[in-house]
Coordinates of C-alpha atoms and ligand atoms in Angstrom, one line a residue:
M1 CA -50.9 -175.8 21.4
K2 CA -53.9 -173.6 20.9
T3 CA -53.6 -170.7 18.4
Y4 CA -54.6 -167.6 20.2
R5 CA -57.0 -165.2 18.5
Y6 CA -56.9 -161.5 19.3
P7 CA -59.9 -159.2 19.2
K8 CA -60.0 -157.5 15.8
I9 CA -61.0 -153.9 16.1
P10 CA -62.5 -152.5 12.9
A11 CA -60.5 -149.3 12.1
G12 CA -63.6 -147.2 12.4
E13 CA -64.1 -148.1 16.0
I14 CA -60.7 -146.8 17.1
T15 CA -61.2 -143.2 18.2
P16 CA -58.7 -141.2 16.2
K17 CA -57.0 -139.0 18.7
P18 CA -54.2 -136.4 18.4
L19 CA -52.9 -137.7 21.6
F20 CA -49.4 -138.7 20.5
L21 CA -47.4 -135.8 21.7
T22 CA -44.7 -134.5 19.4
R23 CA -41.3 -135.0 20.9
R24 CA -40.9 -131.3 21.5
K25 CA -44.1 -131.2 23.5
F26 CA -43.1 -134.4 25.4
M27 CA -39.9 -132.7 26.4
Q28 CA -41.8 -129.9 28.0
T29 CA -43.5 -132.2 30.4
A30 CA -41.9 -132.8 33.8
G31 CA -40.1 -136.1 33.2
G32 CA -39.4 -135.3 29.6
A33 CA -36.6 -132.9 30.0
A34 CA -34.7 -135.1 32.4
L35 CA -35.3 -138.0 30.1
A36 CA -34.0 -136.2 27.1
A37 CA -30.7 -135.5 28.9
L38 CA -30.2 -139.2 29.6
L39 CA -31.3 -140.7 26.4
P40 CA -28.7 -142.0 24.0
P41 CA -28.5 -140.0 20.8
P42 CA -29.8 -142.8 18.4
L43 CA -33.3 -142.9 19.9
L44 CA -33.5 -139.1 20.0
A45 CA -32.2 -138.7 16.5
A46 CA -34.8 -141.2 15.2
G47 CA -37.5 -139.2 16.9
G48 CA -38.6 -142.0 19.2
F49 CA -39.2 -145.4 17.8
G50 CA -39.8 -144.5 14.2
Q51 CA -41.7 -147.3 12.4
L52 CA -43.8 -149.2 14.8
K53 CA -45.7 -152.3 14.1
K54 CA -49.3 -151.7 15.1
S55 CA -50.8 -155.0 16.1
E56 CA -54.4 -156.0 16.6
F57 CA -54.4 -155.8 20.3
G58 CA -56.6 -152.7 20.5
A59 CA -59.1 -152.8 23.3
G60 CA -61.5 -150.8 21.2
E61 CA -61.9 -148.3 23.9
E62 CA -60.9 -144.7 24.3
L63 CA -57.3 -144.3 25.4
T64 CA -56.7 -142.8 28.8
P65 CA -55.1 -139.4 28.3
L66 CA -51.3 -139.3 28.5
K67 CA -51.6 -136.8 31.4
S68 CA -53.3 -139.4 33.5
V69 CA -51.1 -142.3 32.3
T70 CA -48.0 -140.4 33.5
G71 CA -49.6 -138.5 36.4
Y72 CA -51.5 -141.1 38.3
N73 CA -49.2 -144.0 39.1
N74 CA -48.2 -146.7 41.6
F75 CA -44.4 -146.9 41.9
Y76 CA -43.7 -147.3 45.6
E77 CA -39.9 -146.8 45.0
F78 CA -40.8 -143.2 44.7
G79 CA -43.5 -143.0 47.4
T80 CA -47.0 -144.3 48.0
G81 CA -48.9 -141.3 46.7
K82 CA -50.4 -141.5 43.2
D83 CA -48.6 -138.3 42.3
D84 CA -45.3 -139.1 43.9
P85 CA -43.9 -141.0 40.9
A86 CA -44.5 -138.1 38.5
A87 CA -43.0 -135.7 41.0
R88 CA -40.0 -137.7 42.0
A89 CA -39.1 -140.3 39.3
G90 CA -37.7 -137.8 36.9
S91 CA -34.2 -138.2 38.2
L92 CA -34.1 -142.0 37.6
K93 CA -31.0 -142.8 35.6
T94 CA -32.0 -145.1 32.8
R95 CA -28.6 -145.3 31.1
P96 CA -26.5 -147.3 31.5
W97 CA -29.0 -150.0 32.2
T98 CA -28.6 -153.8 32.1
V99 CA -31.0 -156.7 32.6
S100 CA -29.5 -160.0 33.6
I101 CA -31.1 -163.2 32.5
E102 CA -30.3 -165.7 35.3
G103 CA -31.1 -169.0 37.0
E104 CA -32.4 -172.0 35.2
V105 CA -31.2 -171.1 31.7
K106 CA -28.7 -172.5 29.4
K107 CA -27.5 -169.1 28.3
P108 CA -27.3 -166.7 31.3
I109 CA -26.5 -163.3 29.9
T110 CA -26.5 -159.7 30.9
L111 CA -28.2 -157.6 28.2
D112 CA -27.7 -153.9 27.7
I113 CA -31.0 -152.0 27.4
D114 CA -30.0 -151.0 23.9
Q115 CA -29.5 -154.7 23.0
I116 CA -32.9 -155.4 24.4
L117 CA -34.5 -152.7 22.2
K118 CA -33.0 -154.4 19.2
M119 CA -34.1 -157.9 20.1
A120 CA -37.5 -157.9 18.4
P121 CA -39.6 -155.6 16.3
L122 CA -41.4 -153.2 18.5
E123 CA -45.2 -153.3 18.5
E124 CA -47.8 -150.9 19.7
R125 CA -50.4 -152.7 21.8
I126 CA -53.4 -151.1 23.4
Y127 CA -53.9 -152.9 26.7
R128 CA -56.0 -152.2 29.7
L129 CA -54.2 -151.9 33.0
R130 CA -56.4 -152.8 36.0
C131 CA -55.1 -151.9 39.4
V132 CA -56.1 -154.0 42.4
E133 CA -57.3 -150.7 43.9
A134 CA -60.2 -150.8 41.4
W135 CA -59.2 -148.2 38.9
S136 CA -58.2 -148.9 35.3
M137 CA -56.6 -147.2 32.3
V138 CA -56.3 -148.0 28.6
I139 CA -52.7 -147.5 27.4
P140 CA -50.9 -147.8 24.1
W141 CA -47.9 -149.7 25.2
I142 CA -44.8 -150.3 23.0
G143 CA -42.8 -153.5 23.4
F144 CA -42.4 -157.0 22.2
P145 CA -43.6 -160.4 23.5
L146 CA -41.5 -161.4 26.5
A147 CA -41.5 -164.9 24.9
E148 CA -38.9 -163.6 22.4
L149 CA -36.4 -163.0 25.2
V150 CA -37.3 -166.2 27.1
K151 CA -36.7 -168.3 24.0
R152 CA -33.2 -166.8 23.5
A153 CA -32.2 -167.5 27.1
E154 CA -33.0 -171.2 26.5
P155 CA -34.6 -172.1 29.9
T156 CA -33.7 -175.5 31.2
G157 CA -36.3 -178.2 31.9
N158 CA -36.3 -177.1 35.5
A159 CA -37.5 -173.6 34.7
K160 CA -41.1 -173.5 35.9
Y161 CA -41.4 -169.9 37.0
V162 CA -39.9 -166.5 36.0
E163 CA -39.1 -163.8 38.6
F164 CA -38.8 -160.2 37.7
V165 CA -36.6 -158.0 39.9
S166 CA -36.8 -154.2 39.8
L167 CA -33.9 -151.8 40.5
H168 CA -32.8 -151.5 44.1
D169 CA -31.1 -148.2 44.6
P170 CA -32.3 -146.2 47.6
A171 CA -30.0 -143.3 46.5
Q172 CA -32.2 -142.9 43.4
M173 CA -35.4 -144.3 44.8
P174 CA -36.3 -142.5 48.0
G175 CA -39.3 -144.7 48.7
Q176 CA -36.9 -147.6 49.3
K177 CA -35.8 -145.9 52.5
S178 CA -39.1 -146.9 54.1
P179 CA -40.0 -150.6 54.5
V180 CA -43.5 -150.4 52.9
L181 CA -42.4 -153.4 50.8
E182 CA -39.4 -155.7 50.8
W183 CA -37.0 -154.2 48.3
P184 CA -36.2 -154.8 45.6
Y185 CA -39.7 -155.1 44.2
R186 CA -40.1 -158.7 43.0
E187 CA -42.8 -160.2 40.9
G188 CA -43.3 -163.4 39.1
L189 CA -45.2 -165.5 36.5
R190 CA -45.5 -169.2 35.8
I191 CA -43.4 -169.9 32.7
D192 CA -46.4 -170.5 30.4
E193 CA -47.8 -167.2 31.5
A194 CA -44.5 -165.5 30.7
M195 CA -44.5 -167.2 27.3
H196 CA -48.0 -166.2 26.5
P197 CA -48.1 -163.9 23.5
L198 CA -50.1 -161.2 25.5
T199 CA -47.2 -160.8 28.0
L200 CA -45.2 -157.8 26.8
L201 CA -41.7 -156.6 27.6
T202 CA -42.5 -153.0 27.5
V203 CA -40.1 -150.1 26.6
G204 CA -42.5 -147.3 25.7
L205 CA -46.0 -145.9 25.6
Y206 CA -47.9 -143.3 23.5
G207 CA -45.3 -143.5 20.7
D208 CA -42.3 -142.7 22.9
V209 CA -39.9 -144.2 25.4
L210 CA -41.3 -145.1 28.8
P211 CA -41.5 -142.1 31.2
P212 CA -39.6 -142.8 34.4
Q213 CA -42.9 -142.9 36.4
N214 CA -44.2 -145.7 34.2
G215 CA -41.1 -147.9 34.8
A216 CA -38.4 -146.8 32.4
P217 CA -36.4 -148.1 30.7
V218 CA -38.0 -151.5 30.7
R219 CA -41.0 -153.1 32.5
V220 CA -43.3 -156.0 32.1
V221 CA -47.0 -155.6 31.2
V222 CA -49.3 -158.6 31.8
P223 CA -52.8 -157.2 30.8
W224 CA -55.0 -159.9 32.3
K225 CA -53.5 -159.6 35.8
Y226 CA -53.8 -156.8 38.4
G227 CA -51.4 -154.0 37.8
F228 CA -48.9 -155.0 40.6
K229 CA -47.8 -158.0 38.5
S230 CA -46.4 -155.7 35.9
A231 CA -43.0 -154.9 37.5
K232 CA -41.4 -151.6 36.5
S233 CA -37.7 -150.7 35.9
I234 CA -36.5 -154.3 35.9
V235 CA -32.9 -155.3 36.2
A236 CA -33.1 -159.1 36.3
I237 CA -35.3 -161.9 34.9
R238 CA -34.7 -165.0 36.9
F239 CA -35.8 -168.5 35.9
L240 CA -36.8 -170.7 38.8
E241 CA -37.9 -174.2 39.6
Q242 CA -40.0 -173.1 42.6
Q243 CA -42.7 -170.4 42.7
P244 CA -41.1 -167.2 44.0
T245 CA -42.5 -165.2 46.9
T246 CA -43.3 -161.8 45.5
S247 CA -42.9 -158.5 47.4
W248 CA -46.7 -158.1 47.6
M249 CA -47.3 -161.7 48.7
Q250 CA -44.8 -161.0 51.5
A251 CA -46.5 -157.8 52.5
G252 CA -50.0 -159.3 52.6
P253 CA -50.4 -163.0 51.7
Q254 CA -54.2 -162.9 52.3
E255 CA -54.6 -159.9 50.0
Y256 CA -52.2 -160.5 47.2
G257 CA -51.8 -163.9 45.6
F258 CA -49.2 -165.1 43.2
Y259 CA -51.7 -165.4 40.3
A260 CA -53.5 -162.1 40.7
N261 CA -55.6 -162.7 37.7
V262 CA -58.3 -159.9 37.3
N263 CA -61.4 -161.7 38.6
P264 CA -64.6 -159.8 39.5
E265 CA -65.8 -162.9 41.4
V266 CA -62.9 -163.0 43.9
D267 CA -62.9 -160.0 46.2
H268 CA -59.9 -158.5 47.8
P269 CA -60.4 -159.1 51.6
R270 CA -61.0 -155.4 52.2
W271 CA -63.0 -154.4 49.1
S272 CA -65.0 -155.8 46.1
Q273 CA -63.3 -156.4 42.8
A274 CA -66.5 -156.5 40.9
K275 CA -66.3 -153.0 39.5
E276 CA -63.6 -150.5 38.5
R277 CA -63.4 -146.8 37.8
R278 CA -61.8 -146.1 34.4
I279 CA -59.7 -143.1 35.1
G280 CA -61.5 -140.1 33.6
E281 CA -64.9 -141.6 33.9
F282 CA -67.5 -140.9 36.5
L283 CA -69.6 -144.1 36.7
K284 CA -68.0 -147.4 37.5
R285 CA -67.8 -150.2 35.0
K286 CA -68.2 -153.9 35.6
T287 CA -64.8 -155.5 35.8
L288 CA -64.3 -158.2 33.2
M289 CA -62.9 -161.7 33.9
F290 CA -59.2 -161.7 33.1
N291 CA -59.6 -158.0 32.4
G292 CA -61.4 -158.8 29.2
Y293 CA -58.7 -161.2 27.9
A294 CA -60.5 -164.4 28.9
E295 CA -60.7 -165.8 25.4
Q296 CA -56.9 -165.6 25.1
V297 CA -55.8 -166.7 28.6
A298 CA -58.6 -168.8 30.3
P299 CA -57.0 -172.0 28.9
L300 CA -53.9 -171.3 31.0
Y301 CA -56.0 -171.9 34.2
A302 CA -58.2 -174.8 33.0
G303 CA -59.2 -176.9 36.1
M304 CA -57.7 -174.5 38.6
D305 CA -59.7 -173.2 41.5
L306 CA -59.3 -169.5 41.0
A307 CA -60.6 -168.6 44.4
R308 CA -57.8 -170.7 45.9
Y309 CA -55.2 -169.7 43.4
F310 CA -56.0 -165.9 43.5
Ligands
MTE1 N1 -41.2 -151.8 40.7 C1 -42.5 -151.5 40.8 N2 -43.3 -151.9 39.8 C2 -44.6 -151.7 40.0 C3 -45.2 -151.0 41.1 C4 -44.2 -150.6 42.1 O1 -44.6 -150.0 43.1 N3 -42.9 -150.8 41.9 N4 -46.5 -150.8 41.2 C5 -47.4 -151.8 40.4 C6 -48.8 -151.4 40.5 S1 -49.6 -151.6 41.9 C7 -49.4 -150.9 39.4 S2 -51.1 -150.6 39.4 C8 -48.7 -150.6 38.1 C9 -49.0 -149.2 37.7 O2 -48.4 -148.9 36.4 P1 -48.5 -147.5 35.8 O3 -48.1 -146.5 36.8 O4 -47.5 -147.5 34.6 O5 -49.9 -147.3 35.3 O6 -47.3 -150.8 38.2 C10 -46.9 -151.9 39.0 N5 -45.5 -152.1 39.0
MO2 MO1 -51.9 -151.6 41.4

């Protein structure tokens, strides 16, 4: 197996920014107060995550301000407007929360979110998130490689795909009362994509726990794919022999493929994917193949027709 190399960012190129909100300041934000009430004491007492491993995953670009990261979201369980999640997700109950590991595994298990938090050392990784709607952000995520969890579940030889299932609870998620998507939100990866070191099981951003609108308490982040592959607020990770049909494939099979790798050369049927607007910038930028992570992930797709497997 190839050893993956990650872009090394010289320390001087990372814009030092006083963007990490102090916990008190965070609590003054909309979701913060509600979040504080629901957090278990240990995380609060520790003032967030405490010691974080900062790995060399920096994109070398200016971070998108926290205000945009938490104010401009796609989370259809709370409505289809970009400001709906910030306005409506604050009441999402993130404790108790479990994630079940099911399907083609030798060790099916239901993990408590606090067990998940202790599974692996947390790392901060600066990844770009590129939405299929042609906007993007640069976000300092906190999590650990999904591979850590996959390994512990001991997938059987039949496990070829992994499906992620988000919470289904219309009482808490008012968007689920309308059939914009088939609920629960389901996404998936091929097992080698799920095992790739860039695929992050994510529990925080900007030095703190995930705000509800960003998929608290745990979500996936797959930085070389369009944003919709990164399922929020997940409750199950299912190992499968067959490729699952995701909610977006079901909603529009011509528009949303299973692979959904960021690809400037393959347009969405209704618009070009060649450019993107970095939130906060005026001029559009050229979209990079695999969202700029080609060196790390292109080998996963060697020999595949990426126009067919879009
Ligand atoms: N459960 C769930 N996960 C989801 C979505 C959603 O509607 N529901 N939207 C996706 C889309 S389209 C994008 S672009 C990203 C947005 O992540 P962010 O709001 O943290 O930036 O979340 C993805 N994950
Ligand atoms: Mo998206």
